[in-house]
């Protein structure tokens, strides 16, 4: 028997307006410096301000995110105590946000505890929901139940696959305004 897990997907021009409908008020935004430089973060924060939502930003995500990045983001997230985590970016940003989300919901967990058989993870999203807003077309992380995080171990960088059905974001907001504005080189790189 097969089960298919998918977040609620809000798609189309103006999809960001969906944020107005959410009762959550404290948003923790996970992104990277490129998204900030492109002005995408400002688009999001302007919407949040318009809808009366507070926010804190963690913009230190790097390509092929490291475990230390997730822990650093989790620490900042814990201090802010959001009821909504928003990932704005590509697969690396969304995967980092998924790791932060798990460690925020379950402070006693490490990334090693995320596997398909983690029964406790089924009772999820008690502190915060996760919204994934992709800015690229590539990994599909906004609708999948896995994350890829790198760890330095035995003098080698190793990519860890972290699969669990609870890692599917609560919502995926897919607004073409973001991928449409990608630099041509990034468009090509994420197409394959």
Tab-separated table of C-alpha atoms in Angstrom:
chain	number	residue	atom	x	y	z
A	1	UNK	CA	0.000	0.000	0.000
A	2	UNK	CA	1.231	3.505	-0.836
A	3	UNK	CA	0.603	6.744	0.988
A	4	UNK	CA	1.151	10.105	-0.652
A	5	UNK	CA	1.944	13.063	1.599
A	6	UNK	CA	1.644	16.572	0.306
A	7	UNK	CA	1.364	19.974	1.963
A	8	UNK	CA	-1.467	22.358	1.274
A	9	UNK	CA	-0.217	24.152	-1.831
A	10	UNK	CA	-1.160	27.747	-2.497
A	11	UNK	CA	-0.149	28.580	-6.057
A	12	UNK	CA	-0.368	31.557	-8.376
A	13	UNK	CA	0.435	35.211	-8.697
A	14	UNK	CA	-0.347	36.886	-5.400
A	15	UNK	CA	-0.164	33.601	-3.467
A	16	UNK	CA	1.743	35.426	-0.709
A	17	UNK	CA	-1.545	37.113	0.188
A	18	UNK	CA	-2.504	33.781	1.787
A	19	UNK	CA	-0.403	34.864	4.775
A	20	UNK	CA	-3.167	37.289	5.732
A	21	UNK	CA	-5.480	34.340	6.506
A	22	UNK	CA	-3.177	32.792	9.103
A	23	UNK	CA	-3.848	33.384	12.791
A	24	UNK	CA	-0.159	32.948	13.658
A	25	UNK	CA	1.558	36.246	14.499
A	26	UNK	CA	5.241	35.492	15.309
A	27	UNK	CA	7.171	34.469	12.206
A	28	UNK	CA	10.719	33.138	12.099
A	29	UNK	CA	12.059	33.556	8.568
A	30	UNK	CA	14.812	31.219	7.346
A	31	UNK	CA	16.604	32.440	4.214
A	32	UNK	CA	20.014	33.307	2.783
A	33	UNK	CA	21.865	36.485	1.913
A	34	UNK	CA	21.246	36.118	-1.843
A	35	UNK	CA	17.478	36.179	-1.286
A	36	UNK	CA	17.953	39.300	0.810
A	37	UNK	CA	20.138	40.921	-1.891
A	38	UNK	CA	17.551	40.132	-4.598
A	39	UNK	CA	14.896	41.994	-2.596
A	40	UNK	CA	12.766	38.878	-2.050
A	41	UNK	CA	13.057	39.078	1.727
A	42	UNK	CA	11.714	42.639	1.624
A	43	UNK	CA	8.721	41.492	-0.441
A	44	UNK	CA	7.922	38.936	2.268
A	45	UNK	CA	8.561	41.190	5.267
A	46	UNK	CA	6.467	43.982	3.723
A	47	UNK	CA	3.561	41.522	3.428
A	48	UNK	CA	4.030	40.328	7.004
A	49	UNK	CA	4.096	43.909	8.297
A	50	UNK	CA	0.985	44.740	6.259
A	51	UNK	CA	-0.827	41.812	7.892
A	52	UNK	CA	0.274	42.778	11.416
A	53	UNK	CA	2.726	39.929	11.904
A	54	UNK	CA	6.021	40.188	13.788
A	55	UNK	CA	9.121	38.521	12.424
A	56	UNK	CA	12.741	37.646	13.082
A	57	UNK	CA	15.153	36.712	10.302
A	58	UNK	CA	17.828	34.008	10.161
A	59	UNK	CA	19.644	34.663	6.862
A	60	UNK	CA	22.789	32.602	7.406
A	61	UNK	CA	21.895	29.566	5.290
A	62	UNK	CA	24.624	28.428	2.887
A	63	UNK	CA	24.422	26.091	-0.128
A	64	UNK	CA	24.576	22.462	1.009
A	65	UNK	CA	23.734	23.500	4.582
A	66	UNK	CA	25.758	22.138	7.465
A	67	UNK	CA	24.491	20.689	10.703
A	68	UNK	CA	26.017	23.668	12.537
A	69	UNK	CA	23.826	26.031	10.483
A	70	UNK	CA	20.712	24.171	11.582
A	71	UNK	CA	21.808	24.309	15.233
A	72	UNK	CA	22.600	28.027	14.980
A	73	UNK	CA	19.174	28.647	13.427
A	74	UNK	CA	17.474	26.500	16.053
A	75	UNK	CA	19.098	28.513	18.849
A	76	UNK	CA	17.862	31.786	17.348
A	77	UNK	CA	14.430	30.258	16.748
A	78	UNK	CA	14.182	29.098	20.368
A	79	UNK	CA	14.984	32.611	21.617
A	80	UNK	CA	12.278	34.113	19.407
A	81	UNK	CA	9.555	31.480	20.129
A	82	UNK	CA	7.629	31.751	16.857
A	83	UNK	CA	4.323	30.151	16.020
A	84	UNK	CA	5.210	30.146	12.315
A	85	UNK	CA	8.489	29.259	10.586
A	86	UNK	CA	8.802	30.523	7.015
A	87	UNK	CA	11.448	29.171	4.630
A	88	UNK	CA	12.082	31.619	1.776
A	89	UNK	CA	14.594	30.272	-0.726
A	90	UNK	CA	15.728	27.199	-2.586
A	91	UNK	CA	16.232	23.637	-1.407
A	92	UNK	CA	19.088	24.453	0.972
A	93	UNK	CA	16.995	27.059	2.774
A	94	UNK	CA	13.924	24.831	2.966
A	95	UNK	CA	15.953	21.831	4.186
A	96	UNK	CA	17.591	24.004	6.857
A	97	UNK	CA	14.175	25.245	7.957
A	98	UNK	CA	12.934	21.652	8.227
A	99	UNK	CA	15.847	20.789	10.528
A	100	UNK	CA	15.232	23.914	12.616
A	101	UNK	CA	11.527	23.042	12.800
A	102	UNK	CA	12.188	19.543	14.172
A	103	UNK	CA	14.692	20.789	16.745
A	104	UNK	CA	12.326	23.599	17.790
A	105	UNK	CA	9.425	21.181	18.240
A	106	UNK	CA	11.608	18.574	19.972
A	107	UNK	CA	14.551	20.273	21.736
A	108	UNK	CA	15.886	16.923	22.922
A	109	UNK	CA	16.242	15.686	19.325
A	110	UNK	CA	19.360	15.822	17.186
A	111	UNK	CA	19.404	15.395	13.432
A	112	UNK	CA	20.316	11.736	14.021
A	113	UNK	CA	16.846	11.198	15.480
A	114	UNK	CA	15.111	12.075	12.210
A	115	UNK	CA	14.348	8.847	10.401
A	116	UNK	CA	11.248	7.175	8.945
A	117	UNK	CA	10.675	5.236	12.167
A	118	UNK	CA	10.668	8.146	14.659
A	119	UNK	CA	7.225	7.574	16.142
A	120	UNK	CA	7.309	10.694	18.338
A	121	UNK	CA	7.630	12.941	15.295
A	122	UNK	CA	4.062	12.119	14.257
A	123	UNK	CA	2.780	14.467	16.966
A	124	UNK	CA	4.087	17.545	15.230
A	125	UNK	CA	3.578	21.266	14.663
A	126	UNK	CA	2.475	21.937	18.230
A	127	UNK	CA	4.674	25.027	18.601
A	128	UNK	CA	4.858	26.253	15.009
A	129	UNK	CA	3.721	25.533	11.490
A	130	UNK	CA	6.193	25.487	8.604
A	131	UNK	CA	5.565	27.408	5.401
A	132	UNK	CA	7.911	26.805	2.469
A	133	UNK	CA	8.117	29.537	-0.166
A	134	UNK	CA	10.388	28.302	-2.974
A	135	UNK	CA	12.313	30.854	-5.002
A	136	UNK	CA	13.776	28.317	-7.418
A	137	UNK	CA	12.422	25.407	-9.415
A	138	UNK	CA	14.625	22.482	-8.627
A	139	UNK	CA	14.680	20.317	-5.525
A	140	UNK	CA	10.964	20.270	-4.761
A	141	UNK	CA	11.807	20.403	-1.058
A	142	UNK	CA	8.710	22.523	-0.456
A	143	UNK	CA	6.531	19.441	-1.011
A	144	UNK	CA	8.735	16.536	0.103
A	145	UNK	CA	9.181	14.711	3.390
A	146	UNK	CA	12.969	14.748	3.440
A	147	UNK	CA	15.830	17.151	4.052
A	148	UNK	CA	19.518	16.963	3.137
A	149	UNK	CA	22.003	18.361	5.662
A	150	UNK	CA	25.815	17.985	5.576
A	151	UNK	CA	27.942	16.864	8.508
A	152	UNK	CA	31.728	16.916	8.861
A	153	UNK	CA	32.714	13.520	10.210
A	154	UNK	CA	35.995	11.588	10.087
A	155	UNK	CA	37.638	14.347	8.015
A	156	UNK	CA	34.949	14.082	5.322
A	157	UNK	CA	31.795	16.048	4.546
A	158	UNK	CA	28.860	13.657	4.444
A	159	UNK	CA	25.359	14.463	3.239
A	160	UNK	CA	22.738	13.090	5.591
A	161	UNK	CA	19.318	12.248	4.238
A	162	UNK	CA	16.707	13.028	6.875
A	163	UNK	CA	13.430	11.393	5.833
A	164	UNK	CA	10.236	11.555	7.863
A	165	UNK	CA	6.652	12.167	6.815
A	166	UNK	CA	6.312	14.960	9.365
A	167	UNK	CA	8.903	17.014	7.468
A	168	UNK	CA	6.304	17.896	4.849
A	169	UNK	CA	5.703	21.625	5.323
A	170	UNK	CA	2.272	22.678	6.557
A	171	UNK	CA	1.886	24.931	3.518
A	172	UNK	CA	3.819	25.500	0.308
A	173	UNK	CA	3.258	28.968	-1.124
A	174	UNK	CA	4.356	28.911	-4.748
A	175	UNK	CA	4.236	32.416	-6.181
A	176	UNK	CA	5.736	32.756	-9.682
A	177	UNK	CA	7.061	36.208	-8.748
A	178	UNK	CA	10.076	34.494	-7.154
A	179	UNK	CA	11.295	31.966	-9.762
A	180	UNK	CA	10.489	34.467	-12.522
A	181	UNK	CA	13.093	36.825	-11.085
A	182	UNK	CA	15.889	34.270	-10.786
A	183	UNK	CA	19.168	35.109	-12.490
A	184	UNK	CA	19.453	33.162	-15.800
A	185	UNK	CA	22.398	31.076	-14.550
A	186	UNK	CA	20.427	29.947	-11.477
A	187	UNK	CA	17.419	29.127	-13.658
A	188	UNK	CA	19.596	26.820	-15.754
A	189	UNK	CA	21.304	25.234	-12.736
A	190	UNK	CA	18.019	24.387	-10.991
A	191	UNK	CA	16.379	23.041	-14.146
A	192	UNK	CA	18.536	19.922	-14.225
